[in-house]
Amino acid sequence: AALALLCGSAAAVGVWKWLGKRQIQKKMEEAQRTRDEGVKKMAKAVQQFREQVPHVQTDAILSLPLLELTGRLQEGSLSPKTVLYTYLEKALEVTQQTNCLRHFIPECEEQLQEIQQQREKGLLYGIPVSIKDHIGHKGHLVTCGLVQCLGTPVQEDSVLVKVLKKQGAIPFAMTNVPQSLFNYDCSNPIFGQTLNPLNHQKSPGGSSGGEGALIAGGGSILGIGSDIGGSIRLPSSFCGLCGLKPTAERLRWVLGVWRTHLLNADIFSCPNPVLCALGPMARDVDSLALCMKALLCQEMFWLDPTVPPIPFNEEVYSSSAPLRVGYYDTDSYFPLPPCMRRAVQETRGALQAAGHQLVPFSPPRIHYVMNELFLKTFFADGGRAWLDVFTGDIVDPNLKSQVNCCKIPKLGKKLLALILKPLVTIPPPLKSLKNIATISTCRSVKEMWNHHHHIEAYRTEFIARWRELRLDVVLCPVLGPAFTTGYPGKLLTAISSTMLYNVLNFPAGVVPVSTVTEADEEELKLYQGCCDDPWDRTLKQAVAGAVGLPVAVQCVALPWQEELCLRFMKEVETLSREK
């Protein structure tokens, strides 16, 4: 009888698990079906427009830089409808090749009518804009690639979307993201893997990877992403775009459903010393500057009084005064591929030749920032709250290693800590694995506040070094070139170059300056990284086969100096194009 009861219980558990998985599968299939139907409807609408207006100069419109396109729209030589449908048609083509869109926004046609009723044409009048999956748009889901987020659509536009619309922009598409946003690849079990339009074997980066792929493929001229560890800058680097991570509080953060599902987790909860920032992604720096100018307006400050009322400073952006530039080509934590260091050195030379003053700079204690400040911020509770977002979900293969580390029982973590503790010469990536596996938790409120204090103390130390050298800005590397799909999940610690400036909350942007050459590929074969360990060899595999792909640099300024950061980015862009 006892055996029968045991067998019956086991069978019941098995059936219950099967029913749960079937329910998840049904929700995923429904989401996929809804997306596919939306694509078909948009394709039909584009076809109808084509029949009505058969002689649109599609290539000419798509080739216009944002500043020129806004000028043509403002003067009336191009109509918003023609521009919108031109980009819709191109976006359909790009997503067919790369799977970059999560959903079209059919209300874009209503917005098209709305802007024609506005008394004044905003700075982004008639410009189609794409937005990342978790930026709230009324009537649409905010999924973060999670099944549990497939329920209730957002009830009102986020502040950022409201301001975009006020400025005459037309949000037309929401782009794909990695599951839970905690990866710099771009795949999730619901909507699948997004590919890099420049090379379909490569990742577009993440977590704003759908944006990167859509813009790089020509299907959008301006996009909005978010960045809490490099999520704007890494896709910009991988896809050859310009992207800006502002000081986190400079633009209104997005809440909505995303807060309900993810901000409950300690990873994103408040008070959090490392904040997520919204920012623009585009083909050139002038586009980023125009977007920031449009967003930093009275409408933004009125809708959210917690945003500092600091309008865009055009004088700083337009200045041509020589800059005092700190530079480094490695942070000595995770050595980057040779082409990324070459990009910094060539840019340094070009800046010096252009009359700027270049000063060697070494960021302090990067090992401490990555192994202590970064990981303890994101896994303050041992990763338990992050694991909760996967309840009733299928974990994406690219996240399984991180999820499994967090699932290690406390006893297992203690044993792992004991095994690794005697290793004095442990390489940096293994140190990070040790910290993820042993999860350096905050065991009390006092420990949490001490952790916040340590981050503030580090910021003070970093700024003091910056001031000692009297720097205006800093030139440094960014992770790249584009990784082969699947590799970002294996190399979480490789993001030290971008993560540093999230911990510091400094504005930082990425500018493409070169491409991978055959010589770079040959030099990569000799790359040994930190100590020619498995992580270094994995990085070699991740970036191999990248000839012709973009190579970028990172430009940094002090907090609240987005205009100076953009001005420096513009200088770098101009010099690289001249070269």
PDB file of N, CA, C and O in Angstrom, residues 81-112:
ATOM      1  N   LYS A  81       4.195  60.415 -43.475  1.00  0.00           N
ATOM      2  CA  LYS A  81       3.620  59.124 -43.889  1.00  0.00           C
ATOM      3  C   LYS A  81       4.581  58.359 -44.794  1.00  0.00           C
ATOM      4  O   LYS A  81       4.799  57.157 -44.614  1.00  0.00           O
ATOM      5  N   THR A  82       5.171  59.054 -45.743  1.00  0.00           N
ATOM      6  CA  THR A  82       6.126  58.413 -46.656  1.00  0.00           C
ATOM      7  C   THR A  82       7.329  57.874 -45.886  1.00  0.00           C
ATOM      8  O   THR A  82       7.774  56.735 -46.112  1.00  0.00           O
ATOM      9  N   VAL A  83       7.840  58.667 -44.955  1.00  0.00           N
ATOM     10  CA  VAL A  83       9.005  58.248 -44.170  1.00  0.00           C
ATOM     11  C   VAL A  83       8.653  57.056 -43.282  1.00  0.00           C
ATOM     12  O   VAL A  83       9.403  56.073 -43.212  1.00  0.00           O
ATOM     13  N   LEU A  84       7.487  57.118 -42.639  1.00  0.00           N
ATOM     14  CA  LEU A  84       7.070  56.022 -41.749  1.00  0.00           C
ATOM     15  C   LEU A  84       6.969  54.714 -42.525  1.00  0.00           C
ATOM     16  O   LEU A  84       7.533  53.693 -42.106  1.00  0.00           O
ATOM     17  N   TYR A  85       6.262  54.721 -43.641  1.00  0.00           N
ATOM     18  CA  TYR A  85       6.057  53.475 -44.384  1.00  0.00           C
ATOM     19  C   TYR A  85       7.339  52.982 -45.047  1.00  0.00           C
ATOM     20  O   TYR A  85       7.530  51.773 -45.232  1.00  0.00           O
ATOM     21  N   THR A  86       8.237  53.888 -45.364  1.00  0.00           N
ATOM     22  CA  THR A  86       9.544  53.479 -45.888  1.00  0.00           C
ATOM     23  C   THR A  86      10.313  52.690 -44.830  1.00  0.00           C
ATOM     24  O   THR A  86      10.893  51.632 -45.121  1.00  0.00           O
ATOM     25  N   TYR A  87      10.304  53.202 -43.591  1.00  0.00           N
ATOM     26  CA  TYR A  87      11.004  52.503 -42.511  1.00  0.00           C
ATOM     27  C   TYR A  87      10.271  51.238 -42.073  1.00  0.00           C
ATOM     28  O   TYR A  87      10.915  50.235 -41.703  1.00  0.00           O
ATOM     29  N   LEU A  88       8.941  51.243 -42.123  1.00  0.00           N
ATOM     30  CA  LEU A  88       8.197  50.019 -41.805  1.00  0.00           C
ATOM     31  C   LEU A  88       8.562  48.906 -42.780  1.00  0.00           C
ATOM     32  O   LEU A  88       8.781  47.751 -42.378  1.00  0.00           O
ATOM     33  N   GLU A  89       8.636  49.250 -44.058  1.00  0.00           N
ATOM     34  CA  GLU A  89       8.980  48.258 -45.075  1.00  0.00           C
ATOM     35  C   GLU A  89      10.391  47.704 -44.841  1.00  0.00           C
ATOM     36  O   GLU A  89      10.615  46.494 -44.915  1.00  0.00           O
ATOM     37  N   LYS A  90      11.330  48.603 -44.538  1.00  0.00           N
ATOM     38  CA  LYS A  90      12.705  48.167 -44.294  1.00  0.00           C
ATOM     39  C   LYS A  90      12.795  47.331 -43.014  1.00  0.00           C
ATOM     40  O   LYS A  90      13.525  46.327 -42.955  1.00  0.00           O
ATOM     41  N   ALA A  91      12.051  47.720 -41.970  1.00  0.00           N
ATOM     42  CA  ALA A  91      12.056  46.974 -40.709  1.00  0.00           C
ATOM     43  C   ALA A  91      11.534  45.552 -40.913  1.00  0.00           C
ATOM     44  O   ALA A  91      12.047  44.600 -40.306  1.00  0.00           O
ATOM     45  N   LEU A  92      10.519  45.402 -41.755  1.00  0.00           N
ATOM     46  CA  LEU A  92      10.000  44.063 -42.085  1.00  0.00           C
ATOM     47  C   LEU A  92      11.092  43.199 -42.710  1.00  0.00           C
ATOM     48  O   LEU A  92      11.253  42.020 -42.365  1.00  0.00           O
ATOM     49  N   GLU A  93      11.853  43.800 -43.600  1.00  0.00           N
ATOM     50  CA  GLU A  93      12.950  43.076 -44.254  1.00  0.00           C
ATOM     51  C   GLU A  93      14.041  42.696 -43.255  1.00  0.00           C
ATOM     52  O   GLU A  93      14.525  41.554 -43.246  1.00  0.00           O
ATOM     53  N   VAL A  94      14.413  43.644 -42.397  1.00  0.00           N
ATOM     54  CA  VAL A  94      15.509  43.404 -41.446  1.00  0.00           C
ATOM     55  C   VAL A  94      15.124  42.347 -40.418  1.00  0.00           C
ATOM     56  O   VAL A  94      15.925  41.463 -40.093  1.00  0.00           O
ATOM     57  N   THR A  95      13.887  42.411 -39.905  1.00  0.00           N
ATOM     58  CA  THR A  95      13.494  41.424 -38.886  1.00  0.00           C
ATOM     59  C   THR A  95      13.332  40.036 -39.487  1.00  0.00           C
ATOM     60  O   THR A  95      13.538  39.030 -38.803  1.00  0.00           O
ATOM     61  N   GLN A  96      12.986  39.962 -40.764  1.00  0.00           N
ATOM     62  CA  GLN A  96      12.915  38.661 -41.433  1.00  0.00           C
ATOM     63  C   GLN A  96      14.291  38.000 -41.461  1.00  0.00           C
ATOM     64  O   GLN A  96      14.415  36.786 -41.323  1.00  0.00           O
ATOM     65  N   GLN A  97      15.333  38.825 -41.564  1.00  0.00           N
ATOM     66  CA  GLN A  97      16.707  38.311 -41.638  1.00  0.00           C
ATOM     67  C   GLN A  97      17.337  38.094 -40.261  1.00  0.00           C
ATOM     68  O   GLN A  97      18.160  37.189 -40.082  1.00  0.00           O
ATOM     69  N   THR A  98      16.953  38.930 -39.281  1.00  0.00           N
ATOM     70  CA  THR A  98      17.669  38.921 -37.991  1.00  0.00           C
ATOM     71  C   THR A  98      16.803  38.600 -36.771  1.00  0.00           C
ATOM     72  O   THR A  98      17.338  38.423 -35.680  1.00  0.00           O
ATOM     73  N   ASN A  99      15.469  38.582 -36.941  1.00  0.00           N
ATOM     74  CA  ASN A  99      14.559  38.358 -35.807  1.00  0.00           C
ATOM     75  C   ASN A  99      14.764  39.414 -34.710  1.00  0.00           C
ATOM     76  O   ASN A  99      14.860  39.113 -33.528  1.00  0.00           O
ATOM     77  N   CYS A 100      14.814  40.683 -35.107  1.00  0.00           N
ATOM     78  CA  CYS A 100      15.118  41.757 -34.153  1.00  0.00           C
ATOM     79  C   CYS A 100      13.865  42.382 -33.522  1.00  0.00           C
ATOM     80  O   CYS A 100      13.961  43.027 -32.477  1.00  0.00           O
ATOM     81  N   LEU A 101      12.704  42.216 -34.142  1.00  0.00           N
ATOM     82  CA  LEU A 101      11.492  42.860 -33.621  1.00  0.00           C
ATOM     83  C   LEU A 101      10.714  41.930 -32.710  1.00  0.00           C
ATOM     84  O   LEU A 101      10.554  40.741 -33.002  1.00  0.00           O
ATOM     85  N   ARG A 102      10.234  42.483 -31.602  1.00  0.00           N
ATOM     86  CA  ARG A 102       9.300  41.738 -30.780  1.00  0.00           C
ATOM     87  C   ARG A 102       7.873  42.006 -31.232  1.00  0.00           C
ATOM     88  O   ARG A 102       7.020  41.137 -31.203  1.00  0.00           O
ATOM     89  N   HIS A 103       7.606  43.236 -31.671  1.00  0.00           N
ATOM     90  CA  HIS A 103       6.242  43.590 -32.068  1.00  0.00           C
ATOM     91  C   HIS A 103       6.244  44.939 -32.779  1.00  0.00           C
ATOM     92  O   HIS A 103       6.977  45.843 -32.391  1.00  0.00           O
ATOM     93  N   PHE A 104       5.449  45.042 -33.821  1.00  0.00           N
ATOM     94  CA  PHE A 104       5.178  46.360 -34.392  1.00  0.00           C
ATOM     95  C   PHE A 104       4.153  47.077 -33.513  1.00  0.00           C
ATOM     96  O   PHE A 104       3.379  46.439 -32.785  1.00  0.00           O
ATOM     97  N   ILE A 105       4.150  48.398 -33.583  1.00  0.00           N
ATOM     98  CA  ILE A 105       3.179  49.207 -32.833  1.00  0.00           C
ATOM     99  C   ILE A 105       2.167  49.758 -33.845  1.00  0.00           C
ATOM    100  O   ILE A 105       2.434  50.770 -34.502  1.00  0.00           O
ATOM    101  N   PRO A 106       1.006  49.090 -34.008  1.00  0.00           N
ATOM    102  CA  PRO A 106       0.042  49.540 -35.029  1.00  0.00           C
ATOM    103  C   PRO A 106      -0.499  50.943 -34.769  1.00  0.00           C
ATOM    104  O   PRO A 106      -0.931  51.629 -35.698  1.00  0.00           O
ATOM    105  N   GLU A 107      -0.446  51.393 -33.495  1.00  0.00           N
ATOM    106  CA  GLU A 107      -0.904  52.745 -33.168  1.00  0.00           C
ATOM    107  C   GLU A 107      -0.038  53.826 -33.793  1.00  0.00           C
ATOM    108  O   GLU A 107      -0.348  55.014 -33.682  1.00  0.00           O
ATOM    109  N   CYS A 108       1.049  53.413 -34.462  1.00  0.00           N
ATOM    110  CA  CYS A 108       1.901  54.410 -35.126  1.00  0.00           C
ATOM    111  C   CYS A 108       1.095  55.183 -36.176  1.00  0.00           C
ATOM    112  O   CYS A 108       1.382  56.356 -36.443  1.00  0.00           O
ATOM    113  N   GLU A 109       0.076  54.545 -36.747  1.00  0.00           N
ATOM    114  CA  GLU A 109      -0.762  55.239 -37.738  1.00  0.00           C
ATOM    115  C   GLU A 109      -1.608  56.319 -37.065  1.00  0.00           C
ATOM    116  O   GLU A 109      -1.842  57.389 -37.635  1.00  0.00           O
ATOM    117  N   GLU A 110      -2.055  56.054 -35.827  1.00  0.00           N
ATOM    118  CA  GLU A 110      -2.794  57.073 -35.059  1.00  0.00           C
ATOM    119  C   GLU A 110      -1.877  58.238 -34.708  1.00  0.00           C
ATOM    120  O   GLU A 110      -2.279  59.404 -34.789  1.00  0.00           O
ATOM    121  N   GLN A 111      -0.651  57.917 -34.313  1.00  0.00           N
ATOM    122  CA  GLN A 111       0.319  58.962 -33.985  1.00  0.00           C
ATOM    123  C   GLN A 111       0.643  59.810 -35.212  1.00  0.00           C
ATOM    124  O   GLN A 111       0.859  61.018 -35.114  1.00  0.00           O
ATOM    125  N   LEU A 112       0.665  59.169 -36.365  1.00  0.00           N
ATOM    126  CA  LEU A 112       0.884  59.880 -37.629  1.00  0.00           C
ATOM    127  C   LEU A 112      -0.182  60.954 -37.834  1.00  0.00           C
ATOM    128  O   LEU A 112       0.116  62.099 -38.207  1.00  0.00           O
TER     129      LEU A 112
END
